[in-house]
Amino acid sequence: MQGAGGRAQVPLAELLRGVRIAVTRAGERGGPLAEALRRVGATVHEIPLTRIETLDLAPLHAAVANLAQYDWILLTSVNAVEHLARVVKERGAEAAMATRRLAVVGTATAQACEAHEWRTPTVQPEKMQAEGMLDLMAERSDIDRSRMLYPSAAGARDVLPEGLRALGATVDVVPCYQSAPDPDGQERIRRLAAAGEIDLVTVAAPSAVDSLLDALPPEHASRLPVAAIGPVTARAARVAGFPVKVESTAATMEGWVKAIVGAYRG
């Protein structure tokens, strides 16, 4: 098949033929990405390097018991949505939750909110990171003196809550889950990297970079290219010593896959 200028078009299913990619996202978040990469011809290894552990949810229960006091709910991950949804259901707070304004990061997070029939997000930045949300919030007139609930991962960056406090908001940060190493995944990626069977690793957050670094000997890390979403993750990868082959600015899985294809097909 010939394209513009007589150039042969590569079939969709062969765009990444021969490229071996490790997807390090766990479970429901990693599966769709892995399948999208397979559709364009990549050989995909699904290797979760972490597992999600639920923390004591008593603080989140206390916050949800008084959900009406919050003007905004901040949600930056699917895991945060699912933990909040669990507590909302246990407390019978669905009606109150349905009227809260939502600010979310990422298409997957927004889709998780939709699945629970919550309000359509009022703020959803194109940039899939906290800085993108702050930029949009700074343009609004209803942030000063508002109160916000932020269910988060333990040890999450404080860029978002501190930035919103600087805009005059009160932000209650409630850690409700944490990432823990997955020994099986770590062993598997070490084995594949040592055998030279991985060409690229996807990393979606600085925490994913940390998990990858923890799993690998330094000599493997320095020669294992990564595909990162956003400048924050890409910067973390470079600091850790990983060559960044792909830096996607897209806020969607489709955009990420397109950036990976572009890096290999030019």
Short mmCIF file of C-alpha atoms in Angstrom, two decimals:
data_model
loop_
_atom_site.label_atom_id
_atom_site.label_comp_id
_atom_site.label_asym_id
_atom_site.label_seq_id
_atom_site.Cartn_x
_atom_site.Cartn_y
_atom_site.Cartn_z
CA MET A 1 0.00 0.00 0.00
CA GLN A 2 1.29 3.45 -0.94
CA GLY A 3 0.77 6.61 1.08
CA ALA A 4 1.35 10.28 0.25
CA GLY A 5 4.38 10.81 -1.93
CA GLY A 6 4.48 7.13 -2.84
CA ARG A 7 5.61 6.10 0.63
CA ALA A 8 4.42 2.66 1.75
CA GLN A 9 1.95 2.70 4.62
CA VAL A 10 2.67 0.29 7.45
CA PRO A 11 -0.39 -1.72 8.56
CA LEU A 12 -1.68 -0.73 11.99
CA ALA A 13 -0.93 -4.14 13.45
CA GLU A 14 2.74 -3.87 12.44
CA LEU A 15 3.61 -0.34 13.58
CA LEU A 16 5.51 -1.61 16.62
CA ARG A 17 6.34 -5.05 15.32
CA GLY A 18 9.43 -6.41 17.07
CA VAL A 19 9.29 -3.81 19.89
CA ARG A 20 9.16 -5.45 23.32
CA ILE A 21 7.46 -3.26 25.90
CA ALA A 22 7.00 -3.76 29.64
CA VAL A 23 3.81 -2.23 31.05
CA THR A 24 4.32 -1.68 34.76
CA ARG A 25 0.83 -0.46 35.65
CA ALA A 26 -1.18 -2.85 37.77
CA GLY A 27 -4.49 -4.56 37.06
CA GLU A 28 -7.29 -2.60 35.40
CA ARG A 29 -5.03 0.36 34.62
CA GLY A 30 -2.36 -1.70 32.88
CA GLY A 31 -4.59 -4.01 30.89
CA PRO A 32 -6.07 -1.45 28.45
CA LEU A 33 -2.63 0.06 27.78
CA ALA A 34 -1.16 -3.38 27.13
CA GLU A 35 -3.98 -4.25 24.75
CA ALA A 36 -3.66 -0.94 22.87
CA LEU A 37 0.07 -1.57 22.37
CA ARG A 38 -0.60 -5.11 21.15
CA ARG A 39 -3.04 -3.73 18.57
CA VAL A 40 -0.19 -1.79 16.99
CA GLY A 41 2.06 -4.83 16.94
CA ALA A 42 4.15 -4.58 20.10
CA THR A 43 5.15 -7.60 22.16
CA VAL A 44 3.89 -6.65 25.61
CA HIS A 45 4.95 -7.91 29.02
CA GLU A 46 2.44 -6.96 31.74
CA ILE A 47 4.59 -6.65 34.85
CA PRO A 48 3.00 -4.80 37.79
CA LEU A 49 5.82 -3.63 40.05
CA THR A 50 3.54 -2.49 42.85
CA ARG A 51 0.29 -3.47 44.50
CA ILE A 52 -2.20 -1.16 46.17
CA GLU A 53 -2.70 -1.47 49.91
CA THR A 54 -5.65 0.17 51.67
CA LEU A 55 -4.80 2.27 54.72
CA ASP A 56 -6.98 2.88 57.77
CA LEU A 57 -10.12 4.41 56.30
CA ALA A 58 -11.44 5.89 59.56
CA PRO A 59 -10.24 9.42 58.61
CA LEU A 60 -11.97 9.15 55.23
CA HIS A 61 -15.15 7.89 56.93
CA ALA A 62 -15.05 10.94 59.20
CA ALA A 63 -14.69 13.27 56.21
CA VAL A 64 -17.48 11.60 54.22
CA ALA A 65 -19.77 11.74 57.27
CA ASN A 66 -19.58 15.53 56.87
CA LEU A 67 -19.38 15.63 53.08
CA ALA A 68 -21.70 18.64 52.83
CA GLN A 69 -18.98 20.85 54.31
CA TYR A 70 -16.83 20.36 51.21
CA ASP A 71 -17.22 22.52 48.12
CA TRP A 72 -14.79 20.44 46.07
CA ILE A 73 -13.50 16.86 45.90
CA LEU A 74 -10.02 16.49 44.39
CA LEU A 75 -9.32 13.18 42.65
CA THR A 76 -6.02 12.45 40.97
CA SER A 77 -6.19 8.66 40.42
CA VAL A 78 -8.57 5.78 39.85
CA ASN A 79 -7.41 4.32 43.16
CA ALA A 80 -8.55 7.46 44.98
CA VAL A 81 -11.94 7.25 43.26
CA GLU A 82 -12.43 3.60 44.21
CA HIS A 83 -11.49 4.12 47.86
CA LEU A 84 -13.76 7.14 48.13
CA ALA A 85 -16.60 5.26 46.41
CA ARG A 86 -16.25 2.42 48.90
CA VAL A 87 -16.61 4.77 51.86
CA VAL A 88 -19.43 6.77 50.25
CA LYS A 89 -21.37 3.54 49.76
CA GLU A 90 -20.69 2.28 53.30
CA ARG A 91 -21.93 5.56 54.77
CA GLY A 92 -24.90 5.91 52.43
CA ALA A 93 -23.61 9.28 51.25
CA GLU A 94 -24.41 8.88 47.55
CA ALA A 95 -26.83 11.83 47.45
CA ALA A 96 -24.32 14.22 48.99
CA MET A 97 -21.53 12.95 46.74
CA ALA A 98 -23.64 13.49 43.62
CA THR A 99 -23.75 17.25 44.28
CA ARG A 100 -20.07 17.89 45.07
CA ARG A 101 -17.94 19.70 42.52
CA LEU A 102 -15.15 17.48 41.23
CA ALA A 103 -11.67 18.37 40.06
CA VAL A 104 -9.95 15.39 38.47
CA VAL A 105 -6.64 14.58 36.80
CA GLY A 106 -6.70 12.17 33.88
CA THR A 107 -9.29 10.64 31.59
CA ALA A 108 -9.27 7.32 33.45
CA THR A 109 -10.05 9.12 36.71
CA ALA A 110 -12.94 10.97 35.08
CA GLN A 111 -14.29 7.72 33.64
CA ALA A 112 -14.14 6.10 37.08
CA CYS A 113 -16.19 8.99 38.50
CA GLU A 114 -18.71 8.58 35.69
CA ALA A 115 -19.01 4.86 36.45
CA HIS A 116 -20.17 5.76 39.95
CA GLU A 117 -22.65 8.29 38.50
CA TRP A 118 -21.03 11.24 40.19
CA ARG A 119 -21.23 14.77 38.90
CA THR A 120 -19.36 15.53 35.67
CA PRO A 121 -15.99 17.03 36.65
CA THR A 122 -16.03 20.81 36.83
CA VAL A 123 -12.26 20.92 36.32
CA GLN A 124 -10.34 18.40 34.23
CA PRO A 125 -7.01 19.65 32.87
CA GLU A 126 -5.51 18.50 29.59
CA LYS A 127 -2.16 18.17 31.35
CA MET A 128 -2.29 14.90 33.26
CA GLN A 129 -0.63 16.24 36.41
CA ALA A 130 -1.28 18.40 39.46
CA GLU A 131 0.20 21.49 37.85
CA GLY A 132 -2.42 21.36 35.13
CA MET A 133 -5.20 21.34 37.71
CA LEU A 134 -3.65 24.25 39.57
CA ASP A 135 -3.47 26.32 36.39
CA LEU A 136 -7.21 25.88 35.82
CA MET A 137 -8.14 26.43 39.46
CA ALA A 138 -6.17 29.68 39.54
CA GLU A 139 -8.45 31.04 36.79
CA ARG A 140 -11.61 30.49 38.84
CA SER A 141 -13.33 32.88 41.25
CA ASP A 142 -14.78 30.17 43.53
CA ILE A 143 -11.56 28.77 45.03
CA ASP A 144 -10.79 31.39 47.68
CA ARG A 145 -12.38 30.37 51.01
CA SER A 146 -13.64 27.08 49.60
CA ARG A 147 -13.08 23.77 51.39
CA MET A 148 -11.72 20.75 49.57
CA LEU A 149 -11.41 17.03 50.30
CA TYR A 150 -8.37 15.33 48.78
CA PRO A 151 -8.33 11.52 49.16
CA SER A 152 -4.77 10.64 48.22
CA ALA A 153 -1.97 8.11 48.22
CA ALA A 154 0.32 8.12 51.21
CA GLY A 155 3.35 10.24 50.43
CA ALA A 156 1.76 11.96 47.43
CA ARG A 157 3.39 15.18 46.23
CA ASP A 158 2.16 18.26 48.09
CA VAL A 159 2.16 20.45 44.96
CA LEU A 160 -1.63 20.34 44.64
CA PRO A 161 -2.74 20.99 48.24
CA GLU A 162 -0.08 23.62 48.84
CA GLY A 163 -0.88 25.38 45.58
CA LEU A 164 -4.60 25.46 46.37
CA ARG A 165 -3.95 26.75 49.88
CA ALA A 166 -1.97 29.56 48.31
CA LEU A 167 -5.14 30.38 46.33
CA GLY A 168 -7.09 30.69 49.59
CA ALA A 169 -8.64 27.22 49.82
CA THR A 170 -8.74 24.92 52.84
CA VAL A 171 -7.58 21.47 51.73
CA ASP A 172 -8.08 18.36 53.86
CA VAL A 173 -5.62 15.72 52.67
CA VAL A 174 -6.75 12.21 53.63
CA PRO A 175 -4.32 9.41 52.70
CA CYS A 176 -6.33 6.26 52.05
CA TYR A 177 -4.01 3.94 50.14
CA GLN A 178 -0.37 3.29 49.40
CA SER A 179 1.75 1.47 46.85
CA ALA A 180 3.82 -1.48 48.03
CA PRO A 181 6.43 -3.42 46.05
CA ASP A 182 5.27 -6.52 44.21
CA PRO A 183 8.11 -9.05 44.64
CA ASP A 184 6.94 -11.27 41.78
CA GLY A 185 6.87 -8.35 39.35
CA GLN A 186 10.26 -7.12 40.49
CA GLU A 187 11.85 -10.53 39.99
CA ARG A 188 10.31 -10.88 36.54
CA ILE A 189 11.47 -7.51 35.22
CA ARG A 190 14.98 -8.14 36.57
CA ARG A 191 15.10 -11.44 34.68
CA LEU A 192 13.82 -9.97 31.40
CA ALA A 193 16.10 -6.92 31.61
CA ALA A 194 19.14 -9.11 32.31
CA ALA A 195 18.29 -11.24 29.28
CA GLY A 196 17.92 -8.15 27.06
CA GLU A 197 14.27 -8.96 26.34
CA ILE A 198 12.82 -5.48 27.01
CA ASP A 199 13.17 -2.54 24.63
CA LEU A 200 10.96 -0.03 26.48
CA VAL A 201 9.21 0.37 29.85
CA THR A 202 6.12 2.53 30.39
CA VAL A 203 6.08 4.74 33.49
CA ALA A 204 3.10 6.93 34.37
CA ALA A 205 4.26 8.69 37.53
CA PRO A 206 7.41 9.39 39.56
CA SER A 207 6.35 6.60 41.93
CA ALA A 208 6.47 4.19 38.97
CA VAL A 209 10.01 5.35 38.26
CA ASP A 210 10.95 4.70 41.88
CA SER A 211 9.47 1.20 41.72
CA LEU A 212 11.35 0.43 38.51
CA LEU A 213 14.61 1.71 40.00
CA ASP A 214 14.09 -0.39 43.13
CA ALA A 215 13.59 -3.50 41.02
CA LEU A 216 16.69 -3.19 38.85
CA PRO A 217 20.45 -3.22 39.38
CA PRO A 218 21.96 0.17 38.42
CA GLU A 219 23.70 -1.23 35.34
CA HIS A 220 20.36 -2.32 33.90
CA ALA A 221 18.57 0.90 34.76
CA SER A 222 21.05 3.05 32.85
CA ARG A 223 20.40 1.24 29.58
CA LEU A 224 16.66 0.57 29.80
CA PRO A 225 14.66 3.20 27.84
CA VAL A 226 11.34 4.40 29.24
CA ALA A 227 8.15 5.97 27.87
CA ALA A 228 6.98 8.60 30.35
CA ILE A 229 3.79 10.61 30.60
CA GLY A 230 4.40 14.29 31.27
CA PRO A 231 7.48 16.34 32.18
CA VAL A 232 7.34 15.48 35.90
CA THR A 233 7.61 11.74 35.27
CA ALA A 234 10.17 12.23 32.51
CA ARG A 235 12.30 14.38 34.81
CA ALA A 236 12.12 11.75 37.56
CA ALA A 237 13.23 9.10 35.06
CA ARG A 238 16.20 11.15 33.92
CA VAL A 239 17.26 11.87 37.50
CA ALA A 240 17.07 8.13 38.22
CA GLY A 241 19.34 7.44 35.24
CA PHE A 242 16.84 6.00 32.74
CA PRO A 243 17.10 7.06 29.09
CA VAL A 244 13.78 8.74 28.19
CA LYS A 245 12.88 7.60 24.68
CA VAL A 246 9.28 8.87 24.83
CA GLU A 247 7.90 11.86 26.71
CA SER A 248 4.17 12.05 26.03
CA THR A 249 2.27 15.23 26.84
CA ALA A 250 -1.06 13.57 26.06
CA ALA A 251 -3.54 13.09 28.89
CA THR A 252 -4.99 9.91 27.40
CA MET A 253 -3.86 6.34 26.89
CA GLU A 254 -4.42 6.75 23.16
CA GLY A 255 -2.12 9.76 23.08
CA TRP A 256 0.53 7.86 25.00
CA VAL A 257 0.42 4.97 22.52
CA LYS A 258 0.58 7.45 19.62
CA ALA A 259 3.70 9.04 21.12
CA ILE A 260 5.34 5.61 21.46
CA VAL A 261 4.52 4.76 17.86
CA GLY A 262 5.91 8.11 16.76
CA ALA A 263 9.19 7.48 18.57
CA TYR A 264 9.71 4.25 16.64
CA ARG A 265 8.16 5.12 13.27
CA GLY A 266 9.27 8.75 13.02
#
